[in-house]
Amino acid sequence: MEKLEPFADEETVIEIGKLTIENRLDRIAMYGSLDLTKDKEGLQMARELHPLLANVVKLLSKLEANGDLPEKVQLIKPGVVKNPFA
Amino acid sequence: MKHRILAFLMAIYLACNVIAAPASAGQSSCPQFYTGGVAPDLINEQLSPKTRELCNEVYAVLHSGLTRTPLYAAEHMTRENLQRAKGLPRTNSFRPDLRLPADERAELHDYARSGYDRGHQYCAGDAYTASGKDGSFLLSNMVPQDPDNNRILWEGIESATRTEAKRRGELYVITGPLFQGDQLKSLHGRVMIPTGLFKAIYDPARGEAAAYIAANAPGMDYRVISIAALEEMTGINLFPALSSQVKNRSMRLPVPRPYRQSHGGGAE
């Protein structure tokens, strides 16, 4: 499986079971549904998920230690435009 | 001879012309995705500027350079194809559609830090080949969608539509954004944020149709309306091949049940 480098791009999306994981610059979006079953398939999926989460913790901890981690990410507010179809 | 040279030059021109051609109403380079082979017709003329049809392996899009989103994505959903959709690649890439001119297309940075999802119009979960699924991640197939809507209600509607196609055998499905009101929100004044979404569904075997619509907002509120009512809202004749009788009567559509019935315990 290809590696997802947390917060590095807006491109990468991976699926583990029916869980979708999208890399964004300001977040890792995870949604869907996942059963980590007590069997070989469950172990396989846990092994995919675990390093990904470990990388997120490592990266965010480092930012926090450097004082670079905000309380909350800032979103860019959408603008307002005239509806070209109205 | 002159004609032959002209034809030769034309062929070279067409072969080199990687930029998608501007769309003209009703005509299509990929009629297989449309009911009766006829693409939707733009009734509201304000929709027409900067539209281009983009034919993909498993779906077609009419893209608008005004909104930098599709106006609709069309597909022909069959039981056979959905049953083939197993074991497809689990890693994919969102990316801009380089077939579009730079001043008409959305870029990844448009969506970055916006809080909006890149909401597929043709759903990746409908794809039945690896390359087809890959092609669903083009930004020409995306609208800025409220994350809660995209991941819960809309996922349920997509899933319910697939279940319905498996039950009925085949469906023609057209999905797209609703842009309602005098003003719209936008990402960087470039990508317009739809006020709602629609999924129009036609069952050719039974000759009946209807559409789901929902606001581009959190929550489970949705409506099932007739194709005629939806065409009024969108300004698009979505199924030019259908009679007004079919368009005016809406068939029953299943209640979307995100991540429950369709996903739980292998019941799919």
Coordinates of C-alpha atoms in Angstrom, one line a residue:
Chain A
M1 CA 0.0 0.0 0.0
E2 CA 1.1 3.5 -0.8
K3 CA 2.1 5.7 2.1
L4 CA 0.0 8.6 3.2
E5 CA 2.3 11.3 4.5
P6 CA 0.1 13.2 7.0
F7 CA -0.8 16.8 6.0
A8 CA 1.7 16.8 3.1
D9 CA -0.8 17.0 0.3
E10 CA -4.5 17.3 -0.8
E11 CA -4.3 14.3 -3.1
T12 CA -3.9 11.0 -1.3
V13 CA -6.9 9.0 -0.3
I14 CA -6.8 5.4 1.0
E15 CA -9.5 2.9 2.0
I16 CA -9.2 0.5 4.8
G17 CA -12.3 -1.7 4.8
K18 CA -15.1 0.8 4.4
L19 CA -13.2 3.5 6.1
T20 CA -12.0 6.3 3.8
I21 CA -9.0 8.3 4.8
E22 CA -8.3 11.5 3.0
N23 CA -5.1 13.5 3.3
R24 CA -5.7 17.3 3.6
L25 CA -3.2 20.1 4.4
D26 CA -5.1 20.9 7.6
R27 CA -6.6 17.5 8.6
I28 CA -6.8 13.8 7.9
A29 CA -10.4 13.1 7.2
M30 CA -11.6 9.7 8.2
Y31 CA -15.1 8.5 7.5
G32 CA -17.1 5.5 6.8
S33 CA -17.3 2.3 8.9
L34 CA -14.7 -0.2 9.9
D35 CA -14.8 -3.4 11.9
L36 CA -11.4 -4.5 13.1
T37 CA -12.4 -8.1 13.5
K38 CA -10.6 -10.6 15.7
D39 CA -9.2 -12.5 12.7
K40 CA -6.4 -12.3 10.1
E41 CA -8.2 -9.6 8.1
G42 CA -8.7 -7.5 11.3
L43 CA -5.0 -7.7 12.0
Q44 CA -4.0 -6.8 8.5
M45 CA -6.2 -3.7 8.6
A46 CA -5.0 -2.7 12.1
R47 CA -1.4 -3.0 10.8
E48 CA -2.3 -0.5 8.0
L49 CA -4.1 1.9 10.3
H50 CA -1.6 1.8 13.2
P51 CA 1.5 3.4 11.5
L52 CA -0.7 6.0 9.9
L53 CA -2.0 7.1 13.3
A54 CA 1.5 6.8 14.8
N55 CA 2.8 9.2 12.2
V56 CA 0.0 11.7 12.9
V57 CA 0.8 11.6 16.6
K58 CA 4.5 12.0 16.0
L59 CA 4.1 14.9 13.6
L60 CA 1.6 16.8 15.8
S61 CA 3.6 16.2 18.9
K62 CA 6.7 17.6 17.2
L63 CA 4.7 20.7 16.2
E64 CA 3.4 21.1 19.7
A65 CA 6.8 20.8 21.2
N66 CA 8.0 23.6 18.9
G67 CA 5.0 25.7 19.8
D68 CA 3.7 25.5 16.3
L69 CA 0.4 23.7 17.0
P70 CA -2.6 26.0 17.2
E71 CA -5.6 25.3 19.5
K72 CA -7.7 25.0 16.4
V73 CA -7.1 25.1 12.7
Q74 CA -8.3 28.2 10.9
L75 CA -10.5 27.8 7.9
I76 CA -10.6 30.1 5.0
K77 CA -14.1 31.7 4.9
P78 CA -15.9 31.3 1.7
G79 CA -16.6 34.4 -0.4
V80 CA -19.9 35.5 -1.8
V81 CA -20.5 35.9 -5.5
K82 CA -23.4 36.6 -7.8
N83 CA -25.1 33.4 -9.0
P84 CA -24.2 33.3 -12.7
F85 CA -27.3 31.2 -13.5
A86 CA -30.0 33.2 -11.6
Chain B
M1 CA -6.8 16.9 -53.4
K2 CA -7.4 20.2 -51.6
H3 CA -10.2 18.5 -49.5
R4 CA -7.9 15.6 -48.7
I5 CA -5.2 17.9 -47.4
L6 CA -7.8 19.8 -45.4
A7 CA -9.2 16.6 -44.0
F8 CA -5.6 15.5 -43.1
L9 CA -4.9 18.9 -41.4
M10 CA -8.3 18.6 -39.5
A11 CA -7.3 15.1 -38.3
I12 CA -4.0 16.4 -37.0
Y13 CA -5.7 19.3 -35.4
L14 CA -8.2 17.0 -33.7
A15 CA -5.6 14.6 -32.6
C16 CA -3.5 17.4 -31.1
N17 CA -6.4 19.1 -29.5
V18 CA -6.3 17.7 -26.0
I19 CA -8.4 20.5 -24.6
A20 CA -12.0 19.4 -24.2
A21 CA -14.3 20.8 -26.9
P22 CA -17.0 23.1 -25.9
A23 CA -20.3 21.3 -25.4
S24 CA -23.3 21.7 -27.7
A25 CA -26.7 20.9 -26.5
G26 CA -27.9 17.3 -26.7
Q27 CA -25.0 16.0 -28.7
S28 CA -22.5 13.7 -27.0
S29 CA -19.2 11.9 -27.7
C30 CA -20.2 9.2 -25.2
P31 CA -23.9 8.5 -25.7
Q32 CA -23.7 5.2 -23.8
F33 CA -24.1 7.1 -20.5
Y34 CA -27.4 8.7 -21.4
T35 CA -31.0 7.4 -21.7
G36 CA -31.7 6.8 -25.4
G37 CA -28.2 8.0 -26.1
V38 CA -29.3 11.6 -25.7
A39 CA -27.3 14.0 -23.4
P40 CA -29.2 16.5 -21.2
D41 CA -30.2 19.8 -22.8
L42 CA -29.5 23.1 -21.1
I43 CA -32.8 25.0 -21.0
N44 CA -31.6 27.9 -18.9
E45 CA -29.2 29.6 -21.4
Q46 CA -27.2 31.1 -18.6
L47 CA -25.8 27.7 -17.9
S48 CA -24.2 27.4 -21.3
P49 CA -21.1 29.6 -21.3
K50 CA -17.9 27.7 -20.7
T51 CA -19.5 24.2 -20.6
R52 CA -17.5 21.2 -21.8
E53 CA -18.5 17.6 -22.0
L54 CA -15.9 15.3 -20.5
C55 CA -16.2 11.7 -21.5
N56 CA -14.6 9.3 -19.0
E57 CA -14.4 5.5 -18.9
V58 CA -17.4 4.9 -16.7
Y59 CA -19.2 8.3 -16.7
A60 CA -19.6 11.6 -18.4
V61 CA -19.6 15.1 -17.0
L62 CA -20.8 18.4 -18.3
H63 CA -18.3 20.8 -16.7
S64 CA -18.9 24.5 -16.2
G65 CA -16.0 26.9 -16.3
L66 CA -18.2 29.5 -14.5
T67 CA -18.6 27.4 -11.3
R68 CA -15.5 25.2 -11.9
T69 CA -17.7 22.2 -11.1
P70 CA -19.8 19.8 -13.1
L71 CA -23.3 20.7 -13.9
Y72 CA -24.1 17.0 -13.9
A73 CA -22.4 13.6 -14.0
A74 CA -24.2 10.8 -16.0
E75 CA -23.8 7.1 -15.7
H76 CA -25.5 3.9 -16.7
M77 CA -25.6 1.7 -13.7
T78 CA -26.1 -2.1 -14.2
R79 CA -26.3 -5.0 -11.8
E80 CA -23.5 -6.8 -13.7
N81 CA -21.1 -3.9 -13.4
L82 CA -21.8 -3.3 -9.7
Q83 CA -21.2 -7.0 -9.1
R84 CA -17.8 -6.6 -10.8
A85 CA -16.8 -3.8 -8.5
K86 CA -14.7 -5.9 -6.1
G87 CA -11.1 -5.7 -5.2
L88 CA -10.4 -2.3 -6.9
P89 CA -7.4 -0.3 -5.8
R90 CA -7.7 1.2 -2.3
T91 CA -5.3 4.1 -2.9
N92 CA -6.3 7.0 -5.2
S93 CA -5.5 10.6 -5.9
F94 CA -7.6 13.7 -6.1
R95 CA -6.3 15.8 -9.0
P96 CA -7.2 18.7 -11.3
D97 CA -8.6 17.7 -14.8
L98 CA -5.9 18.9 -17.2
R99 CA -8.2 18.4 -20.2
L100 CA -9.9 21.7 -19.1
P101 CA -8.3 25.1 -19.8
A102 CA -6.5 26.5 -16.8
D103 CA -8.9 29.4 -16.4
E104 CA -11.9 27.0 -16.2
R105 CA -10.7 24.2 -13.9
A106 CA -10.6 23.8 -10.1
E107 CA -7.2 23.1 -8.5
L108 CA -6.4 21.2 -5.3
H109 CA -5.5 24.4 -3.5
D110 CA -9.0 25.8 -4.1
Y111 CA -10.4 23.3 -1.7
A112 CA -7.5 23.3 0.8
R113 CA -8.3 24.6 4.3
S114 CA -11.9 25.3 3.2
G115 CA -13.6 22.8 5.5
Y116 CA -15.4 21.5 2.5
D117 CA -15.1 17.9 1.1
R118 CA -14.4 17.3 -2.5
G119 CA -17.8 15.7 -3.1
H120 CA -17.9 13.2 -6.0
Q121 CA -20.8 13.6 -8.3
Y122 CA -20.2 10.3 -10.1
C123 CA -19.6 8.2 -6.9
A124 CA -16.2 6.3 -6.7
G125 CA -18.3 3.5 -5.1
D126 CA -20.1 3.0 -8.4
A127 CA -16.9 2.4 -10.4
Y128 CA -16.4 -1.2 -11.6
T129 CA -12.8 -1.0 -13.0
A130 CA -9.5 0.2 -11.5
S131 CA -9.0 2.9 -14.2
G132 CA -12.7 3.9 -14.0
K133 CA -12.4 4.4 -10.2
D134 CA -9.2 6.4 -10.7
G135 CA -11.0 8.7 -13.2
S136 CA -13.7 9.4 -10.6
F137 CA -11.1 11.4 -8.5
L138 CA -10.7 14.2 -11.1
L139 CA -11.8 17.6 -9.7
S140 CA -14.0 18.0 -12.8
N141 CA -16.2 15.4 -11.0
M142 CA -16.3 17.4 -7.6
V143 CA -18.3 20.1 -5.9
P144 CA -17.5 21.7 -2.5
Q145 CA -19.8 19.6 -0.3
D146 CA -20.6 19.9 3.4
P147 CA -18.6 17.1 5.0
D148 CA -21.5 15.9 7.2
N149 CA -23.8 15.8 4.1
N150 CA -21.2 14.0 1.9
R151 CA -20.3 11.4 4.4
I152 CA -23.7 10.5 5.9
L153 CA -26.9 11.4 4.0
W154 CA -25.3 11.6 0.6
E155 CA -23.4 8.4 1.1
G156 CA -26.7 6.8 2.1
I157 CA -28.4 8.1 -1.1
E158 CA -25.5 6.7 -3.2
S159 CA -25.6 3.4 -1.5
A160 CA -29.4 3.2 -1.8
T161 CA -29.1 4.0 -5.5
R162 CA -26.7 1.1 -6.0
T163 CA -29.0 -1.3 -4.1
E164 CA -31.9 -0.1 -6.3
A165 CA -29.8 -0.8 -9.5
K166 CA -29.0 -4.3 -8.2
R167 CA -32.6 -4.9 -7.5
R168 CA -34.0 -3.5 -10.8
G169 CA -31.2 -4.6 -13.1
E170 CA -30.2 -1.2 -14.6
L171 CA -30.7 2.5 -14.0
Y172 CA -29.6 5.7 -15.7
V173 CA -28.4 8.1 -13.0
I174 CA -27.6 11.8 -13.3
T175 CA -26.1 13.5 -10.3
G176 CA -25.3 17.2 -9.9
P177 CA -25.3 20.4 -7.9
L178 CA -28.2 22.8 -7.3
F179 CA -27.3 26.5 -7.5
Q180 CA -30.2 28.4 -6.1
G181 CA -30.7 32.1 -5.1
D182 CA -29.2 35.3 -6.3
Q183 CA -25.9 34.9 -4.5
L184 CA -23.7 31.9 -3.9
K185 CA -20.8 31.1 -1.6
S186 CA -17.5 30.3 -3.3
L187 CA -14.0 29.1 -2.6
H188 CA -11.7 32.0 -3.4
G189 CA -14.3 33.5 -5.8
R190 CA -13.4 30.6 -8.1
V191 CA -15.2 27.4 -7.2
M192 CA -18.9 27.9 -6.5
I193 CA -20.5 26.1 -3.5
P194 CA -23.8 24.5 -4.5
T195 CA -26.8 25.1 -2.3
G196 CA -27.9 21.5 -2.8
L197 CA -27.5 18.3 -4.7
F198 CA -29.6 16.1 -6.8
K199 CA -29.6 12.5 -8.0
A200 CA -32.0 11.8 -10.8
I201 CA -32.8 8.1 -11.5
Y202 CA -34.6 6.5 -14.4
D203 CA -35.5 2.8 -14.7
P204 CA -35.7 1.9 -18.4
A205 CA -37.3 -1.5 -17.8
R206 CA -40.2 -0.1 -15.8
G207 CA -40.3 3.3 -17.5
E208 CA -40.4 5.2 -14.2
A209 CA -38.2 7.9 -12.7
A210 CA -37.6 10.2 -9.7
A211 CA -34.9 12.2 -8.0
Y212 CA -33.5 12.7 -4.6
I213 CA -32.6 16.2 -3.6
A214 CA -31.0 17.5 -0.5
A215 CA -29.5 20.8 0.8
N216 CA -25.7 21.0 0.9
A217 CA -25.8 21.1 4.7
P218 CA -25.6 18.8 7.7
G219 CA -28.6 16.6 8.6
M220 CA -30.8 13.9 7.2
D221 CA -33.4 16.0 5.4
Y222 CA -34.0 15.0 1.8
R223 CA -36.9 14.9 -0.6
V224 CA -37.9 12.7 -3.5
I225 CA -39.3 14.7 -6.4
S226 CA -40.4 14.2 -10.0
I227 CA -37.9 14.7 -12.8
A228 CA -40.2 17.5 -14.1
A229 CA -39.9 19.3 -10.8
L230 CA -36.1 18.8 -10.8
E231 CA -35.7 20.1 -14.3
E232 CA -37.6 23.2 -13.3
M233 CA -35.1 23.7 -10.4
T234 CA -31.9 23.0 -12.5
G235 CA -32.9 24.6 -15.8
I236 CA -31.7 21.4 -17.4
N237 CA -33.7 18.9 -19.5
L238 CA -32.0 15.9 -17.8
F239 CA -33.7 13.2 -19.9
P240 CA -34.7 14.6 -23.3
A241 CA -35.7 11.1 -24.4
L242 CA -38.4 10.7 -21.7
S243 CA -42.0 11.6 -22.1
S244 CA -43.6 14.2 -19.9
Q245 CA -45.8 11.5 -18.4
V246 CA -42.8 9.7 -17.0
K247 CA -41.2 12.9 -15.9
N248 CA -44.3 14.1 -14.0
R249 CA -44.9 11.0 -12.0
S250 CA -42.2 10.1 -9.4
M251 CA -41.5 6.5 -8.5
R252 CA -40.8 5.4 -5.0
L253 CA -37.2 5.5 -3.9
P254 CA -35.7 3.8 -0.9
V255 CA -34.9 5.6 2.4
P256 CA -31.2 6.2 2.5
R257 CA -29.6 4.3 5.4
P258 CA -26.0 5.3 5.7
Y259 CA -23.6 2.7 7.2
R260 CA -26.4 0.6 8.5
Q261 CA -28.4 -1.7 6.3
S262 CA -26.1 -1.4 3.4
H263 CA -22.8 -1.7 5.2
G264 CA -23.4 -3.6 8.4
G265 CA -22.7 -7.2 8.9
G266 CA -22.2 -8.3 5.3
A267 CA -25.9 -7.6 4.5
E268 CA -24.9 -5.8 1.2

